[in-house]
PDB file of C-alpha atoms in Angstrom:
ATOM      1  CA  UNK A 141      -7.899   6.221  15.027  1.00 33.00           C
ATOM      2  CA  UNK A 142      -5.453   7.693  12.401  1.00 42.00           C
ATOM      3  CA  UNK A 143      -1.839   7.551  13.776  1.00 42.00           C
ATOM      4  CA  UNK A 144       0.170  10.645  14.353  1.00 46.00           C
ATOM      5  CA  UNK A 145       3.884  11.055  13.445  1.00 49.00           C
ATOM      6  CA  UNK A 146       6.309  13.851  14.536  1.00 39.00           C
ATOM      7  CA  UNK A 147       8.893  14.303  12.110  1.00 41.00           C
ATOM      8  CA  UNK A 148      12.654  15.265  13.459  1.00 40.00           C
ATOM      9  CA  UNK A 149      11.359  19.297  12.627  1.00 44.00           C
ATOM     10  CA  UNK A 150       8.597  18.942  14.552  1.00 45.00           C
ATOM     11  CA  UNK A 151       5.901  18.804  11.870  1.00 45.00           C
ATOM     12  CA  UNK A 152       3.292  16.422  12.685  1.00 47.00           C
ATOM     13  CA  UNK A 153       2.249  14.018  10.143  1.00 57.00           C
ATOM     14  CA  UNK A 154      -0.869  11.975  10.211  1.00 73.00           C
ATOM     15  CA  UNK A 155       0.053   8.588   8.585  1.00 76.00           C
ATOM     16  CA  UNK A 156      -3.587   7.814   7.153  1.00 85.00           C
ATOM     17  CA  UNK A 157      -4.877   4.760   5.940  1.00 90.00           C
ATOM     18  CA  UNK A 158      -3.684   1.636   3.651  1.00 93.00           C
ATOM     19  CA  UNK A 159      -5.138   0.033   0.908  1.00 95.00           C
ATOM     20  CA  UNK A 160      -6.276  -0.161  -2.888  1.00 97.00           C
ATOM     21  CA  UNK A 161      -9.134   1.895  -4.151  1.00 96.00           C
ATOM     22  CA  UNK A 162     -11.904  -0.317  -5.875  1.00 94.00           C
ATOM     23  CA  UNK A 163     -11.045  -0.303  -9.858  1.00 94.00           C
ATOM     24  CA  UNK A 164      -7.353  -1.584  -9.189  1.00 97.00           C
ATOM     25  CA  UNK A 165      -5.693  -4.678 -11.329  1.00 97.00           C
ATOM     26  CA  UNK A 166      -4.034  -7.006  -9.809  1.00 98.00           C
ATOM     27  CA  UNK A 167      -2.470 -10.096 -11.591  1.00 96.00           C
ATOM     28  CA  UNK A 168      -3.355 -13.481 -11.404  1.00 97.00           C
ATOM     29  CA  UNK A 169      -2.545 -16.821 -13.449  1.00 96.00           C
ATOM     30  CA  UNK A 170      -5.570 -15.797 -15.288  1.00 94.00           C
ATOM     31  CA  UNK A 171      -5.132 -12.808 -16.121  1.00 95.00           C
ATOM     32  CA  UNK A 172      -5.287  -9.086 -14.650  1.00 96.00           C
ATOM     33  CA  UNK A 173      -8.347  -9.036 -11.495  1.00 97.00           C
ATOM     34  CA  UNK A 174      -9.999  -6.334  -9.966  1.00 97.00           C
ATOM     35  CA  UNK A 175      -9.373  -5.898  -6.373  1.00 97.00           C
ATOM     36  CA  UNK A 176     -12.908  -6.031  -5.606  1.00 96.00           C
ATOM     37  CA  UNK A 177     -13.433  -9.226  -7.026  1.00 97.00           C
ATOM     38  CA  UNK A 178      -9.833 -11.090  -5.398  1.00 97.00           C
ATOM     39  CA  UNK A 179     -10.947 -13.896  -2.953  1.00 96.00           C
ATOM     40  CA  UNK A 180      -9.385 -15.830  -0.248  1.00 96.00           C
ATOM     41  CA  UNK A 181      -7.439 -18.581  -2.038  1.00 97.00           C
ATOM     42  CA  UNK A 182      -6.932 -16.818  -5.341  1.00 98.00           C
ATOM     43  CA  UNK A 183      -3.701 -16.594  -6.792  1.00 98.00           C
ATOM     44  CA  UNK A 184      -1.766 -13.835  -7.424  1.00 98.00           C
ATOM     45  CA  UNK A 185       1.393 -12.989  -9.329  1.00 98.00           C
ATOM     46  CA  UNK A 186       4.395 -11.494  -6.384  1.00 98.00           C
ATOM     47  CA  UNK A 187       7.628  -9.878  -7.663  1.00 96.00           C
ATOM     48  CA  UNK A 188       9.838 -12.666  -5.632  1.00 95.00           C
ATOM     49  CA  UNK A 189       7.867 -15.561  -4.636  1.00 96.00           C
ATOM     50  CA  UNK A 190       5.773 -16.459  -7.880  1.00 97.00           C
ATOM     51  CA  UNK A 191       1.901 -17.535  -7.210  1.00 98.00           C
ATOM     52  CA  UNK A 192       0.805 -16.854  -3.744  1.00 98.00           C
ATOM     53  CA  UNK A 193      -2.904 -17.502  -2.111  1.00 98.00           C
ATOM     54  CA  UNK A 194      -4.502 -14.496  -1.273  1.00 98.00           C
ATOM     55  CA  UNK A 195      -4.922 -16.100   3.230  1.00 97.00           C
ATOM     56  CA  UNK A 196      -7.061 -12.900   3.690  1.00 95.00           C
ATOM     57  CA  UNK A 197      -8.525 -10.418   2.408  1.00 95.00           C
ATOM     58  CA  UNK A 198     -10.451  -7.046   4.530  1.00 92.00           C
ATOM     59  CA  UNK A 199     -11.560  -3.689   3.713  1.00 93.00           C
ATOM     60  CA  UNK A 200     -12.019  -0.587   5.518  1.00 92.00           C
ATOM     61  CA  UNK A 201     -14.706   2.275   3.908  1.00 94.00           C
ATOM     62  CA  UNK A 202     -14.108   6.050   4.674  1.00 93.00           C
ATOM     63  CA  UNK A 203     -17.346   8.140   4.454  1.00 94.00           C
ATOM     64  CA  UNK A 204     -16.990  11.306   2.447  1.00 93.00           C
ATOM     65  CA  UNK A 205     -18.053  13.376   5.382  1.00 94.00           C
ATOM     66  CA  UNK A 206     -14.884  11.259   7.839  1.00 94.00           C
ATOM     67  CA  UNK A 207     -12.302  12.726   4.302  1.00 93.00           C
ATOM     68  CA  UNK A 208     -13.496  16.299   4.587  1.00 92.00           C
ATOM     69  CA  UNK A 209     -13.115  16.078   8.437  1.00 93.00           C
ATOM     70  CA  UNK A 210      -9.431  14.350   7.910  1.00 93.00           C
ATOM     71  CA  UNK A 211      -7.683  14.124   4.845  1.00 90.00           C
ATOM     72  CA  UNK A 212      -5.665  12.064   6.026  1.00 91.00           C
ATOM     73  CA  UNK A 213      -8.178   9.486   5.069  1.00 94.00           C
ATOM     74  CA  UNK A 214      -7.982  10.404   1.590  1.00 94.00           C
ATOM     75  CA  UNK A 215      -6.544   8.164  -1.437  1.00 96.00           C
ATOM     76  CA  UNK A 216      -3.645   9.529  -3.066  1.00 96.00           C
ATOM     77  CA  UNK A 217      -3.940   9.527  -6.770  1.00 96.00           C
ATOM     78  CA  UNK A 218      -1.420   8.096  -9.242  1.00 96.00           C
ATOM     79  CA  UNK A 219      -1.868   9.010 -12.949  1.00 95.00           C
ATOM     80  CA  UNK A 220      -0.063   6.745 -15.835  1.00 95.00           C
ATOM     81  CA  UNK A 221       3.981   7.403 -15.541  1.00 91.00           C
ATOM     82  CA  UNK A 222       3.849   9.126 -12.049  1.00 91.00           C
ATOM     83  CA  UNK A 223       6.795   6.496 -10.724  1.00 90.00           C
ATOM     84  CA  UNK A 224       8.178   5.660 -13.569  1.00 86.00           C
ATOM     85  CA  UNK A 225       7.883   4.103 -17.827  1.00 87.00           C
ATOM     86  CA  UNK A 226       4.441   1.748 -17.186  1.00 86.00           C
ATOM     87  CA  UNK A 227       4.410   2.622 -13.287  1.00 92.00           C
ATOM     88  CA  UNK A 228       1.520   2.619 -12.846  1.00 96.00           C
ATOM     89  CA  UNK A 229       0.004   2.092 -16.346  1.00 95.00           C
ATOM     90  CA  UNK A 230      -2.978   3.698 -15.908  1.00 95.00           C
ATOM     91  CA  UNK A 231      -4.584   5.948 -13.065  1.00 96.00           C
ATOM     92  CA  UNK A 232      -4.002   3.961  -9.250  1.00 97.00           C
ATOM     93  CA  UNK A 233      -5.219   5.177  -6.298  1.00 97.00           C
ATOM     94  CA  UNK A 234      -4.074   4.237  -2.863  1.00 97.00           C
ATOM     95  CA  UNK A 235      -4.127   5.237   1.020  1.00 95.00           C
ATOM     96  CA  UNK A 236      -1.589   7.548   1.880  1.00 94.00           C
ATOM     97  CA  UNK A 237       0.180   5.043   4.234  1.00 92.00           C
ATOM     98  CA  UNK A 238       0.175   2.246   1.163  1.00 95.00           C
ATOM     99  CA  UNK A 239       3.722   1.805   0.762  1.00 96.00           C
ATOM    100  CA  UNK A 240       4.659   1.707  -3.114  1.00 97.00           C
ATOM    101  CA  UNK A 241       8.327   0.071  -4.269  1.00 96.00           C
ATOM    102  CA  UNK A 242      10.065   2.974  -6.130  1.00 94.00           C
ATOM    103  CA  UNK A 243      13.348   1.970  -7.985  1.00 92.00           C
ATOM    104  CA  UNK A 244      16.557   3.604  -6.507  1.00 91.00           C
ATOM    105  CA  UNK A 245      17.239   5.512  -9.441  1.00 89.00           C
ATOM    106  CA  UNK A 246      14.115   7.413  -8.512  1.00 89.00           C
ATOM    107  CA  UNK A 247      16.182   8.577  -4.867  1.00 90.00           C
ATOM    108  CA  UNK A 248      18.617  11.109  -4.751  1.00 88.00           C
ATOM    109  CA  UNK A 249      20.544   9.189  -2.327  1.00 87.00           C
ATOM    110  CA  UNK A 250      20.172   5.296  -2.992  1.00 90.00           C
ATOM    111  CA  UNK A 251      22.248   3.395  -5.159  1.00 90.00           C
ATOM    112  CA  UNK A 252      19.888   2.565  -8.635  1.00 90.00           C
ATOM    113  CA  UNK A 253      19.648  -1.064  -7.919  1.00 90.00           C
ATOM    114  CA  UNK A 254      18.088  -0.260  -4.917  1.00 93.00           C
ATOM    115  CA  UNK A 255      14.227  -0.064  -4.624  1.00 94.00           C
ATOM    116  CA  UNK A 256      12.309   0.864  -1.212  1.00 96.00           C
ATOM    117  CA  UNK A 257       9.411   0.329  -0.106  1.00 96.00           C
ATOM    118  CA  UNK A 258       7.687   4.176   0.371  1.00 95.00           C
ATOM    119  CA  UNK A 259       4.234   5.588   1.457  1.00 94.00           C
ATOM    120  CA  UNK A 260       2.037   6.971  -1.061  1.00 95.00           C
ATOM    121  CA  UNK A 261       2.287  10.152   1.025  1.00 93.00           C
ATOM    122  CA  UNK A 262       5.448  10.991   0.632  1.00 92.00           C
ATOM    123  CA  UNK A 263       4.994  11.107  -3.179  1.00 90.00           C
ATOM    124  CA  UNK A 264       2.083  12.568  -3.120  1.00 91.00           C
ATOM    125  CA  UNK A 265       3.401  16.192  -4.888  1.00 86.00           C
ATOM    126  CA  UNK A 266       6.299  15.402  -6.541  1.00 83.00           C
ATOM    127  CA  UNK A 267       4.948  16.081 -10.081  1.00 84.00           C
ATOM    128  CA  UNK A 268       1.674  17.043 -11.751  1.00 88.00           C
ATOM    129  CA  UNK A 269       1.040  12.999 -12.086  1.00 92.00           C
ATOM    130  CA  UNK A 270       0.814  12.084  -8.326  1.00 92.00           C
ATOM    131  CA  UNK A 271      -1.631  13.810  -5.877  1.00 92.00           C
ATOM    132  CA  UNK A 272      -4.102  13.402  -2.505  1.00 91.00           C
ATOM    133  CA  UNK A 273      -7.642  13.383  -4.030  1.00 86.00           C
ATOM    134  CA  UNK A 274     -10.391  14.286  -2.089  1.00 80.00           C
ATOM    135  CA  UNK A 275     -13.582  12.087  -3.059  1.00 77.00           C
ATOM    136  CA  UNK A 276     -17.130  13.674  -3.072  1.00 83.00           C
ATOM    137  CA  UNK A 277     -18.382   9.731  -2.133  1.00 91.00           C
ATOM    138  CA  UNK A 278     -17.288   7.132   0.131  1.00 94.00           C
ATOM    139  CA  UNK A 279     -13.856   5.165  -0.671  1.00 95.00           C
ATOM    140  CA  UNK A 280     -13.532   1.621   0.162  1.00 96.00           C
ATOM    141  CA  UNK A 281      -9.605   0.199   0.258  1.00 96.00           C
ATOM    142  CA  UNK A 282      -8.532  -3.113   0.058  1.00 97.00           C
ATOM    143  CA  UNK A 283      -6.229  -4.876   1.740  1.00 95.00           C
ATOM    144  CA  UNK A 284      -4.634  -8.294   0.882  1.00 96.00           C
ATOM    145  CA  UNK A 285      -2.825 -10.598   3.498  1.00 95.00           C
ATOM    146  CA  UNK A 286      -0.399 -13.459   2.308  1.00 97.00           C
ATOM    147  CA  UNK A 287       1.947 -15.906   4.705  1.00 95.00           C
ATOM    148  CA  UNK A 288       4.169 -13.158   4.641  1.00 94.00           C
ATOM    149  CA  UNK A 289       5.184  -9.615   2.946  1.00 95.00           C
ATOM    150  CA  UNK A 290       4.628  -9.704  -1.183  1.00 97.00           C
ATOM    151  CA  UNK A 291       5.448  -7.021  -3.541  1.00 98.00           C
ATOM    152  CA  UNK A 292       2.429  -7.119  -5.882  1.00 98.00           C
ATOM    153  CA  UNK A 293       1.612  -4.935  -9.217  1.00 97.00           C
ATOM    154  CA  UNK A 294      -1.595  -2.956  -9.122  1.00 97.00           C
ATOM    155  CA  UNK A 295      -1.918  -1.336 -12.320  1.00 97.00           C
ATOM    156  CA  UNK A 296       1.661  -2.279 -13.337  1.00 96.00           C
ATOM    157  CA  UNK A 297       3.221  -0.193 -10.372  1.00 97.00           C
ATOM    158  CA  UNK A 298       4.669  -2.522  -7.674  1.00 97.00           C
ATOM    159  CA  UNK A 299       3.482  -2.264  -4.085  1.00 97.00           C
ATOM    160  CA  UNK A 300       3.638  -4.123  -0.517  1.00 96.00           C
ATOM    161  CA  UNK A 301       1.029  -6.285   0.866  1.00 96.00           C
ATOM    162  CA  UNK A 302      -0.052  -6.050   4.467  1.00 90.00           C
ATOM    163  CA  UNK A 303       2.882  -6.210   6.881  1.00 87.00           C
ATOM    164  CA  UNK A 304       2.249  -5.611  10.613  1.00 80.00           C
ATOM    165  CA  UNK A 305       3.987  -3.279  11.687  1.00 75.00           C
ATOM    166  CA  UNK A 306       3.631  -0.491  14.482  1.00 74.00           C
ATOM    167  CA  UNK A 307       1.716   2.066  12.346  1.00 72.00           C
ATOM    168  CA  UNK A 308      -0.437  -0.869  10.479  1.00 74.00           C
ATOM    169  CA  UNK A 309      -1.571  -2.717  13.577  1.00 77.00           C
ATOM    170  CA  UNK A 310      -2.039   0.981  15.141  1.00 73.00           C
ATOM    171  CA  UNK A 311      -4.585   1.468  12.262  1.00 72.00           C
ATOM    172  CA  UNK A 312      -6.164  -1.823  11.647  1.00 78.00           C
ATOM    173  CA  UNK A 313      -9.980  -2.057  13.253  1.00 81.00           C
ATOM    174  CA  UNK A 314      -9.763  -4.510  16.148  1.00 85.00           C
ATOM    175  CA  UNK A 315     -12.370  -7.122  14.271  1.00 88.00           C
ATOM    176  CA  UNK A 316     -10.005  -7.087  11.401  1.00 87.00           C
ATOM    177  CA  UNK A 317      -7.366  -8.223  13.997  1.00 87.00           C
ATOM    178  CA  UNK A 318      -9.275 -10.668  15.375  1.00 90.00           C
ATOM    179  CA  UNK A 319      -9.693 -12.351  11.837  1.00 90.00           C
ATOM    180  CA  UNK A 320      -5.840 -11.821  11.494  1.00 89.00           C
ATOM    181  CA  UNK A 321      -5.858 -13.848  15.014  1.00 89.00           C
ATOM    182  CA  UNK A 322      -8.422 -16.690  13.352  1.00 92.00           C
ATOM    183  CA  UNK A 323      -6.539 -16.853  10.065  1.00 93.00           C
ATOM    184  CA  UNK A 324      -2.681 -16.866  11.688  1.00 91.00           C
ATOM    185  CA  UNK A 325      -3.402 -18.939  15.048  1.00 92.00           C
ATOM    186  CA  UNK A 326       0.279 -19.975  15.397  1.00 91.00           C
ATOM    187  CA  UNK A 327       1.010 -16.033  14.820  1.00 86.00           C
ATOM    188  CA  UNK A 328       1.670 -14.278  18.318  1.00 82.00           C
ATOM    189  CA  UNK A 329      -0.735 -11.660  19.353  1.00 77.00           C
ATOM    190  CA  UNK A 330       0.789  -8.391  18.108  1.00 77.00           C
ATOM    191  CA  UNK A 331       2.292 -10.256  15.026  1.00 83.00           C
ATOM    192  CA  UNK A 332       6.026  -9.610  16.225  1.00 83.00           C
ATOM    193  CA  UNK A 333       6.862 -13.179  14.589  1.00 88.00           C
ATOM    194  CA  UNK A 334       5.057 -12.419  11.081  1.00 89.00           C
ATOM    195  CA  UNK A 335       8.027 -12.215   8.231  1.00 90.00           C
ATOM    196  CA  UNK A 336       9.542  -8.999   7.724  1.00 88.00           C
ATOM    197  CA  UNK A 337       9.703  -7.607   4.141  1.00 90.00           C
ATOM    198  CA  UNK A 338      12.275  -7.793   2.305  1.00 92.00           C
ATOM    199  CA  UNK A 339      12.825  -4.227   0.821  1.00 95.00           C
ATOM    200  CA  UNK A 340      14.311  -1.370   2.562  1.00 93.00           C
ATOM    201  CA  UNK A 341      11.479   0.589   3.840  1.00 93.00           C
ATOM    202  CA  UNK A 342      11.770   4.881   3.538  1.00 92.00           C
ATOM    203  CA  UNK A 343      10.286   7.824   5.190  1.00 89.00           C
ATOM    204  CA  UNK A 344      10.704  11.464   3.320  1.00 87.00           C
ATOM    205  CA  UNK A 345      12.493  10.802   0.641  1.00 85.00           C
ATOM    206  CA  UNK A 346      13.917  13.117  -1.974  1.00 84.00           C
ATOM    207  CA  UNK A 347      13.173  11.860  -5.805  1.00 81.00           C
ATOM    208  CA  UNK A 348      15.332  12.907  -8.298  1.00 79.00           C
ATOM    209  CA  UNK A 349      14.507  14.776 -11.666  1.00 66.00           C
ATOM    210  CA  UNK A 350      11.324  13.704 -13.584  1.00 65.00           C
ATOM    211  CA  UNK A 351      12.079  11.354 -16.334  1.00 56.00           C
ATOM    212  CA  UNK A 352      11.650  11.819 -20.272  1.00 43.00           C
TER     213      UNK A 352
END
């Protein structure tokens, strides 16, 4: 199921899916780790909280034939310097409904020390750089699950781990929620008690001029 979302002029959105494409870096203590080969246990580097264990790890494939029937289910592409200097620092690419941390001083109407947590869809478009790509072969994304919300780099560009909320639980394949169950037993069912992040999160934002 790929959830639907009416915006307030009626346009109806289809949020798509989460995740990192295979190829991503993430860092570790050791060094920078492709997301393929990231473990349960393995440490990775967070923006706020230092060296977290990776408590989960689960992946979700999208046949070519399931993007050309819904591209919603395609990755959105990020080419070096789409976001920002270094962000990301070399071609990323993401679900659409991956939300990325984009400093404030890339939104017309948030103060520059202010960075929110936005889906790869809405900046999908806003230059040359950043784009929905759709794949001639299946796509597998990758999802990482920590005690609670972490901002992560992938490729240098900062983005959100899995957080449960309405349009991630609406999306997430019911065995995948059953590990969630396994892994989190003192969790409640829908995950109402699971830590909320800690960035602002945006919908349709507006981006202010490109950069040098």
């Amino acid at each position: 199921m790929t959830l639907a979302k009416t915006i307030t002029d009626g346009t109806v959105v289809k949020a798509g899916v989460r995740g990192l494409c295979a190829g991503a870096n993430v860092r570790t203590p050791c060094g920078p780790r492709r997301i393929e080969f990231v473990r349960k246990g393995d440490l990775i580097v967070t923006r706020d909280n230092g060296l977290q264990p990776v408590r989960m790890i689960w992946t979700r494939t999208i046949t070519a034939t399931e993007m050309a029937a819904d591209p919603s289910l395609s990755p959105v592409v990020l080419k070096p310097r789409a976001i920002g200097p270094m962000m990301p620092q070399k071609e990323l690419a993401v679900g659409r409904a991956h939300r990325l941390l984009i400093p404030g001083w890339r939104l017309e109407d948030e103060d520059d020390a202010t960075s929110c947590l936005v889906p790869a869809r809405d900046v999908a478009g806003i230059n040359d750089n950043a784009f929905v790509e759709r794949q001639e072969a299946d796509v597998t994304y990758y999802n990482i699950v920590f005690d609670e919300p972490q901002v992560f780099c992938a490729n240098g560009l900062p983005i959100e781990s899995f957080s449960p909320d309405d349009e991630t639980m609406s999306e997430t394949p019911d065995t995948v929620l059953q590990q969630l169950r396994e892994t989190f037993p003192d969790r409640s069912p829908g995950f109402a008690d699971y830590p909320a992040p800690r960035y602002k999160k945006r919908e349709r934002v507006s981006y202010t001029p490109d950069f040098a």
